[in-house]
Coordinates of C-alpha atoms in Angstrom, one line a residue:
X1 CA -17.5 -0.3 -63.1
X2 CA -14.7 -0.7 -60.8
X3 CA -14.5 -1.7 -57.4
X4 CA -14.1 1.7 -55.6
X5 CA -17.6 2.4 -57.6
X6 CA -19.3 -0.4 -56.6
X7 CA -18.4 0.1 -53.3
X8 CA -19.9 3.9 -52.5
X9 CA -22.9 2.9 -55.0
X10 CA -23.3 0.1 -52.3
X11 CA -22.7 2.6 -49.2
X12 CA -24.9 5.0 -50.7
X13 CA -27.5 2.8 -51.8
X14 CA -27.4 1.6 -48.0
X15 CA -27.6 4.7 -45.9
X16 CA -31.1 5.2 -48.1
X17 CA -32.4 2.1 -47.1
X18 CA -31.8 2.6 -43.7
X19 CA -33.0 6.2 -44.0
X20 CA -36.2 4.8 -45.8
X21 CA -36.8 2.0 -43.1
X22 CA -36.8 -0.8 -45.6
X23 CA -36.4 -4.4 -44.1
X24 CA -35.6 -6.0 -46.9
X25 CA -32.0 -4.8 -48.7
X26 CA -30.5 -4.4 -51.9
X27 CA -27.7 -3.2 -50.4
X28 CA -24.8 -5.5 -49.3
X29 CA -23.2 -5.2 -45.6
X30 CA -20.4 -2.8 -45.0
X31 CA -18.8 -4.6 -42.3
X32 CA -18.2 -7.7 -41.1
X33 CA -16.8 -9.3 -37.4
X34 CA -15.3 -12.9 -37.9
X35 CA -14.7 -14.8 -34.9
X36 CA -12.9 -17.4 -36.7
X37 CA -11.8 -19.7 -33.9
X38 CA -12.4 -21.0 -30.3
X39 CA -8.9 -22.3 -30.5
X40 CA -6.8 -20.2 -28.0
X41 CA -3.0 -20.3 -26.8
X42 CA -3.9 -18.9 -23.2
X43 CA -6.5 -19.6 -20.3
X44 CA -7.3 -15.9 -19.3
X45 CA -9.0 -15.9 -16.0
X46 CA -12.4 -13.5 -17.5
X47 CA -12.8 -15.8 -20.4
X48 CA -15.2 -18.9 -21.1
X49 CA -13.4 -20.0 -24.1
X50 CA -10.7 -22.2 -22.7
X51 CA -13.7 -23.9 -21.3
X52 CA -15.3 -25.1 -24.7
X53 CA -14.6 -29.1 -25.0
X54 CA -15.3 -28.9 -28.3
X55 CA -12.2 -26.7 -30.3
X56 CA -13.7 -25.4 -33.2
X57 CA -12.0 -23.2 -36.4
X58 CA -14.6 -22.2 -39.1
X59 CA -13.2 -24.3 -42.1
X60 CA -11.8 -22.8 -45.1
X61 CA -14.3 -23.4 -47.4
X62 CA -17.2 -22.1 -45.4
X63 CA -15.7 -18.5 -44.6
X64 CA -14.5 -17.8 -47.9
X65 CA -18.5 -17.8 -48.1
X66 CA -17.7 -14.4 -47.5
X67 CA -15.9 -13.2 -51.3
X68 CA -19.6 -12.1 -52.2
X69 CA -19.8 -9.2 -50.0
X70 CA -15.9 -8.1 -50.3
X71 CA -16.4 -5.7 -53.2
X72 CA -19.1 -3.5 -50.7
X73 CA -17.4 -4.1 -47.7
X74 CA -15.7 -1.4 -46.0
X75 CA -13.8 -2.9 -42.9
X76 CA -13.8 -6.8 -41.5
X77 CA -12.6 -6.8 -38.1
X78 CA -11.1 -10.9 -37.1
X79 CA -11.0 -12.0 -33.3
X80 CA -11.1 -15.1 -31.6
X81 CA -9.8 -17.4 -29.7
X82 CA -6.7 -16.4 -31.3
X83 CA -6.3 -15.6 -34.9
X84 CA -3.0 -16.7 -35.5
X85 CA -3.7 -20.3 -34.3
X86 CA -5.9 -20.9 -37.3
X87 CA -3.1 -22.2 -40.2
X88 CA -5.1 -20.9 -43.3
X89 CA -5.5 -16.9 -41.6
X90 CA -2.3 -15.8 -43.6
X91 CA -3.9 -17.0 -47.3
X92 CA -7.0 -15.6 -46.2
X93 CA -5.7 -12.3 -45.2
X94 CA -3.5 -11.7 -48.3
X95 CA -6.3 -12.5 -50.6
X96 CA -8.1 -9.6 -48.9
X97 CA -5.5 -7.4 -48.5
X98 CA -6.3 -6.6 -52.4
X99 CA -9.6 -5.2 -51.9
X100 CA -8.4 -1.8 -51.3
X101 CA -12.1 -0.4 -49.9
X102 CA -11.2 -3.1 -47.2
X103 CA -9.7 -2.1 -43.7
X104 CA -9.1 -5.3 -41.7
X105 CA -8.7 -5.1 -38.2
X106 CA -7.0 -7.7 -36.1
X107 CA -7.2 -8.8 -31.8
X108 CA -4.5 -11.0 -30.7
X109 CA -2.5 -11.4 -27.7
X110 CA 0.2 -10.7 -29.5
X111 CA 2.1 -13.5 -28.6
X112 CA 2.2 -15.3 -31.8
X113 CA 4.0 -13.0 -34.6
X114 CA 6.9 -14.0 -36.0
X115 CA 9.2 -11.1 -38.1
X116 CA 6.8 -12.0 -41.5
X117 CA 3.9 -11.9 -39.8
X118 CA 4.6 -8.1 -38.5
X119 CA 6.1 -7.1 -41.8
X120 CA 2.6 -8.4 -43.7
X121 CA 0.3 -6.4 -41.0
X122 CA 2.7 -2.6 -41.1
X123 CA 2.6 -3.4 -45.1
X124 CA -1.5 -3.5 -45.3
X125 CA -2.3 -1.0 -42.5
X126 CA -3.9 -3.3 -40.8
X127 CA -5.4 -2.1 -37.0
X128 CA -3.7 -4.2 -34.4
X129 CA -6.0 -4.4 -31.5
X130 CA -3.3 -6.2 -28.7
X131 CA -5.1 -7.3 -25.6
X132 CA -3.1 -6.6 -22.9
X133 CA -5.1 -6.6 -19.4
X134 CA -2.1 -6.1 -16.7
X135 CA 1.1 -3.2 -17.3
X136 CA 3.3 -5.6 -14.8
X137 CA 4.8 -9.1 -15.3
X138 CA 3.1 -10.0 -12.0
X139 CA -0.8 -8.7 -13.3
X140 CA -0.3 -9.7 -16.4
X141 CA 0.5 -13.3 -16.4
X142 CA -1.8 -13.6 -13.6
X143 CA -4.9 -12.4 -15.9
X144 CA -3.7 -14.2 -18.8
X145 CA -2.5 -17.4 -17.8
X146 CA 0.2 -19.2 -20.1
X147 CA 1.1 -15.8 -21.4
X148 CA 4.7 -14.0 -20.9
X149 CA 4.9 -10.5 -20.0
X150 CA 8.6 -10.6 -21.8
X151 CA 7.2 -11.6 -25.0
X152 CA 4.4 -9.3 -25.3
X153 CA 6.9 -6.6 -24.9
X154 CA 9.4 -7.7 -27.7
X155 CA 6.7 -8.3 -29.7
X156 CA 5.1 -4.5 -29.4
X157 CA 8.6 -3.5 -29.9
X158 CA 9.5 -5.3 -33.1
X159 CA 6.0 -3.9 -34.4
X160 CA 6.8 -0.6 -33.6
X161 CA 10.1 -0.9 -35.5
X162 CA 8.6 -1.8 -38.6
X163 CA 5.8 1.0 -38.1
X164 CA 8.8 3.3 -38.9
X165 CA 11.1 1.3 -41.2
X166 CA 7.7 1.8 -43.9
X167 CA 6.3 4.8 -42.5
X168 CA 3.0 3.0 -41.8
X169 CA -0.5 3.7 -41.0
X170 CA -1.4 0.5 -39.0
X171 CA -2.4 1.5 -36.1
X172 CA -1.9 0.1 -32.6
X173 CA -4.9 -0.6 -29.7
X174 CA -4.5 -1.4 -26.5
X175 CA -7.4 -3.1 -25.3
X176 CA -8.3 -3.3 -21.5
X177 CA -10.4 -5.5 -19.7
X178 CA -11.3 -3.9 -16.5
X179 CA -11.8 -6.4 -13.5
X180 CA -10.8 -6.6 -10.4
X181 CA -7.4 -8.0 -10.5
X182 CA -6.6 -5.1 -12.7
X183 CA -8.8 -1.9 -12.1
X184 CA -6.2 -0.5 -9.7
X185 CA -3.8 0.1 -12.0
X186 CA -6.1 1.1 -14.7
X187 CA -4.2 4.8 -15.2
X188 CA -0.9 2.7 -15.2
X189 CA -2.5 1.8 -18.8
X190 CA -2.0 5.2 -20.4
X191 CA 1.7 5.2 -19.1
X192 CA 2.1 1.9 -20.8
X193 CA 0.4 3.4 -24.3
X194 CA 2.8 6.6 -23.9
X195 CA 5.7 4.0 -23.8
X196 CA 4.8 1.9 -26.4
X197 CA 3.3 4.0 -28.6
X198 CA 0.0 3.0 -28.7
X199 CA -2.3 6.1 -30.3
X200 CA -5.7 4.7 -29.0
X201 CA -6.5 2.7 -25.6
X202 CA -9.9 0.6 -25.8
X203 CA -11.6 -0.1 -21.7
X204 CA -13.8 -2.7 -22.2
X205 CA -15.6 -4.7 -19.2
X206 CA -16.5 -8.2 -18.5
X207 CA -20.0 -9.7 -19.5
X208 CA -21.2 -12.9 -21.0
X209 CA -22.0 -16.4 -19.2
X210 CA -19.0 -17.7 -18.1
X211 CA -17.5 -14.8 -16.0
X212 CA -15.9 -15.6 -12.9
X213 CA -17.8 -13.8 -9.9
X214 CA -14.6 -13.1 -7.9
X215 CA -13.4 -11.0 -11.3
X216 CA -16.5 -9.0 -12.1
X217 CA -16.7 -5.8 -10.5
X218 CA -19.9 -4.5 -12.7
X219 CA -22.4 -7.5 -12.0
X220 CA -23.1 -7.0 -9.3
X221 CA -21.7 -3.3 -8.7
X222 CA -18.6 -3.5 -6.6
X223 CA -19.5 0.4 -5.1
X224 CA -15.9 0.8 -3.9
X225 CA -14.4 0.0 -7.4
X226 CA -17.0 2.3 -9.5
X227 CA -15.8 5.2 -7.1
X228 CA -12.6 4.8 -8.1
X229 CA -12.9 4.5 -11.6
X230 CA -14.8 7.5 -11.4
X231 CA -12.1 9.5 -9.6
X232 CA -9.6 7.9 -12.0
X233 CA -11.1 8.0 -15.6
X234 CA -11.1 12.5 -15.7
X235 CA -7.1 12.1 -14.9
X236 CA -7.0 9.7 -17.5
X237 CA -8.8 11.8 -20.0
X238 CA -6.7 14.8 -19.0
X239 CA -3.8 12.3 -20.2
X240 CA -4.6 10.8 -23.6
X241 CA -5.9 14.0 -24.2
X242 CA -1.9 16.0 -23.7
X243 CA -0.6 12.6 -25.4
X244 CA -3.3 12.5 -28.4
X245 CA -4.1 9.2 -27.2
X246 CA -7.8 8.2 -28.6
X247 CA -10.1 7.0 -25.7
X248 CA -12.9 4.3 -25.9
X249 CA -14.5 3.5 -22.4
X250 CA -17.5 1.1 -22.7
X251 CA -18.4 1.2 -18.9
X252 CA -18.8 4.8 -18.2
X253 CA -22.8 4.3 -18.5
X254 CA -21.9 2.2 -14.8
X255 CA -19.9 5.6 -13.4
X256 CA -22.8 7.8 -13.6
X257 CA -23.9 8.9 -10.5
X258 CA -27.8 8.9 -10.0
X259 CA -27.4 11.9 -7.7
X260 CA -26.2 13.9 -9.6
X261 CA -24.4 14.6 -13.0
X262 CA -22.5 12.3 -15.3
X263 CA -18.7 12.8 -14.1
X264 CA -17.8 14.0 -18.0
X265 CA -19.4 14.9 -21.1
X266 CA -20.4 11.3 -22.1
X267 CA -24.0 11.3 -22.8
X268 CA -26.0 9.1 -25.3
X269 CA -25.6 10.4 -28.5
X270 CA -29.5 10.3 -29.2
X271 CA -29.5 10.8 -32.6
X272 CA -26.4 9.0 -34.0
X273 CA -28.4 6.4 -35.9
X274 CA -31.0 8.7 -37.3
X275 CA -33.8 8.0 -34.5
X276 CA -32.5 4.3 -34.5
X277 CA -31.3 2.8 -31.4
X278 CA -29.3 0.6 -33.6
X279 CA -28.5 0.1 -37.0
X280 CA -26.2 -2.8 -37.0
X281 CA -29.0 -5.0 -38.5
X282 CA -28.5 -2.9 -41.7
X283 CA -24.6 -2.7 -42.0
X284 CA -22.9 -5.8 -40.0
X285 CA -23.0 -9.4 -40.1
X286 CA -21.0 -11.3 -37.1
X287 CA -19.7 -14.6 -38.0
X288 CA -18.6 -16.8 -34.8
X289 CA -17.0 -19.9 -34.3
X290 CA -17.4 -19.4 -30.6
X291 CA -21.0 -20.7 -31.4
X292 CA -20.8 -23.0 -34.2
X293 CA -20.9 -21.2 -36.6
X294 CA -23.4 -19.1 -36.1
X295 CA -24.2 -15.5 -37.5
X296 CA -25.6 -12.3 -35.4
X297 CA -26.1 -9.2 -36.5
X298 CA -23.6 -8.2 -33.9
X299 CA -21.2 -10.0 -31.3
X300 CA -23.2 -9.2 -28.6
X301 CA -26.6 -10.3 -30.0
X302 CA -28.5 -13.2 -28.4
X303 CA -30.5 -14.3 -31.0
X304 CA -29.0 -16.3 -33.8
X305 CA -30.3 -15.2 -37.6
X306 CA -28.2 -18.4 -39.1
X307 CA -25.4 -20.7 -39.6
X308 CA -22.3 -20.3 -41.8
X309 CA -22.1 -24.1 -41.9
X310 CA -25.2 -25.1 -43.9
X311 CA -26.1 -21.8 -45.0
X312 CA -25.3 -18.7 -47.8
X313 CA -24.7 -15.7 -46.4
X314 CA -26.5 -13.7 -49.0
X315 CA -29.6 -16.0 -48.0
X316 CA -28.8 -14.6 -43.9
X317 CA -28.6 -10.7 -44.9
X318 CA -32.6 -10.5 -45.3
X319 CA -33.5 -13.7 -44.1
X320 CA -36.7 -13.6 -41.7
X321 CA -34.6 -13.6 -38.5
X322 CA -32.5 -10.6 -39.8
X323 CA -35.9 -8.9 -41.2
X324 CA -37.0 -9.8 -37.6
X325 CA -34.2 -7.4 -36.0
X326 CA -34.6 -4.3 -38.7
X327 CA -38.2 -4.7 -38.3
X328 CA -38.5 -5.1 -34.5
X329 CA -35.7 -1.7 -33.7
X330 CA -38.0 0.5 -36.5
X331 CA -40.9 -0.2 -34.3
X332 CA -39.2 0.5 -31.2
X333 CA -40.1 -3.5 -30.2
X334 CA -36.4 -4.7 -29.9
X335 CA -36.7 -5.4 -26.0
X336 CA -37.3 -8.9 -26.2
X337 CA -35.1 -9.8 -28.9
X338 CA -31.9 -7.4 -28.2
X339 CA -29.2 -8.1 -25.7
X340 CA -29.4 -6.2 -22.4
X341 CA -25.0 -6.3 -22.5
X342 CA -25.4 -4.3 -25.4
X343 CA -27.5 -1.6 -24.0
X344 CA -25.1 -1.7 -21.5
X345 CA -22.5 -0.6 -23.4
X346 CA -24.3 2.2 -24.8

């Protein structure tokens, strides 16, 4: 059997476990997120992880732990810290370049490619996600400290360059974190993306423990910046819409207004996990050096269901903490075990 077999048998096989509510799998994960280092080349102001004493890359040995599932998987997506910092990423990703049933996606800065580095990512179709949280020098290298604005730009454009010199299908994101220093100029973003070329723009917002109050315009609501995301995001729609620019916005759950209607068409798409309210348990593991090592079913899970470092990652898949997760969302019990960030997002 080759590998394109193995890996629908293996997507089949998993969409009837799910449908079936079984807790324990014979099906293998179709994705994976690798957070493969806390080691970062910038101090952004909305990010803990230039705070961490203790630098930390997932050795080599431990996360090619992960050759057992690469025959069923159908994307890994790598973040950090920063990807590029970690000196055995470039091995690891040509090895997995191979798999064809594999689409890796990448999030960087985008400050550290050199000429090969672009070549090898526009050669595998590999998604670029670039975070890029300011449009002007000035907003920019304010957010991300350490970073240059100048850089960033010759960087986007020798990327683009070799986009068209092998007419290929990576793909560009620019991902947004929307804060204070920044939410003004937040329709300023699809100019940028119409500039650069960038065919899908990602909003995201800022959550976790170490967020800087001054930053965070979400917790708690900042009333006079919701109402003018909400008077902004229809225009911006209206644009990546004329520009076929894809749009992901992961706050619009905080610009509904109770009074009345949702400002667009963004409801809760009830039945997009087949009565589930998630089925990540069932098709991701999350790998992340941020904490030690230790695996989720999905970034923004708070409950740990192992550790990379001491443990097989076959063992994890239907281990009791992950059986824990399938069995707690099938009973509509998840409450105390799910993160509230992530119902946030939905």
């Amino acid at each position: 059997m080759n590998n394109l077999n193995i890996f629908f048998d293996n997507k089949i096989l998993n969409e009837n476990e799910i449908n079936e509510g079984k807790i324990i799998l014979k099906s293998k994960p179709l994705t994976l997120r690798i957070v493969i280092t806390n080691l970062c080349n910038l101090e952004c102001v909305m990010c803990g992880i230039s705070n961490q004493k203790n630098k930390f890359s997932i050795p080599y040995e431990k996360i090619i732990k992960v050759k057992e599932f690469l025959p069923y998987l159908e994307r890994i997506d790598w973040q950090g810290g920063e990807v590029f910092l970690v000196d055995y990423f470039k091995e690891l990703f040509q090895q997995l370049s191979t798999y064809k049933n594999i689409h890796q996606t990448i999030q960087t800065n985008g400050l550290l490619f050199d000429k090969k580095w672009i070549e090898l990512l526009v050669k595998s179709n590999t998604t670029v996600l670039f975070s890029i949280d300011g449009v002007t020098k000035e907003i920019y290298e304010y957010i991300r400290k350490g970073a240059s604005f100048k850089q960033l730009l010759e960087n986007i454009t020798l990327f683009n360059k070799f986009i068209n010199k092998y007419n290929s299908k990576s793909e560009k994101v620019l991902c947004v974190c929307i804060m204070r220093s920044n939410y003004l100029q937040i329709k300023e973003f699809v100019d940028f993306a119409i500039k650069y070329d960038f065919k899908r723009i990602s909003f995201g917002f800022i959550h976790g423990t170490h967020v800087p109050p001054e930053e965070n315009i979400f917790n708690p609501i900042d009333n006079k910046a919701i109402e003018f995301l909400r008077w902004q995001m229809p225009l911006i729609e209206e644009s990546c819409k004329k520009y076929n620019i894809n749009l992901d916005c992961y706050f619009f759950s905080f610009l509904i207004n109770k009074k009345s209607d949702p400002i667009n068409a963004h409801p809760i798409q009830q039945n997009k996990n087949n009565g589930l309210i998630c089925r990540l348990p069932w098709i991701n593991l999350t790998i992340d050096a941020i904490r030690g090592g230790n695996v989720y079913p999905e970034c923004l899970c708070s409950k740990s269901i192992g550790n990379i470092m001491d443990e097989d990652l076959i063992e994890i898949w239907n281990g009791e903490p992950m059986q824990e997760y399938r069995k707690k969302i099938l009973e509509d019990k998840y409450q105390d075990i799910c993160s509230k960030d992530c119902f946030r997002v939905v």
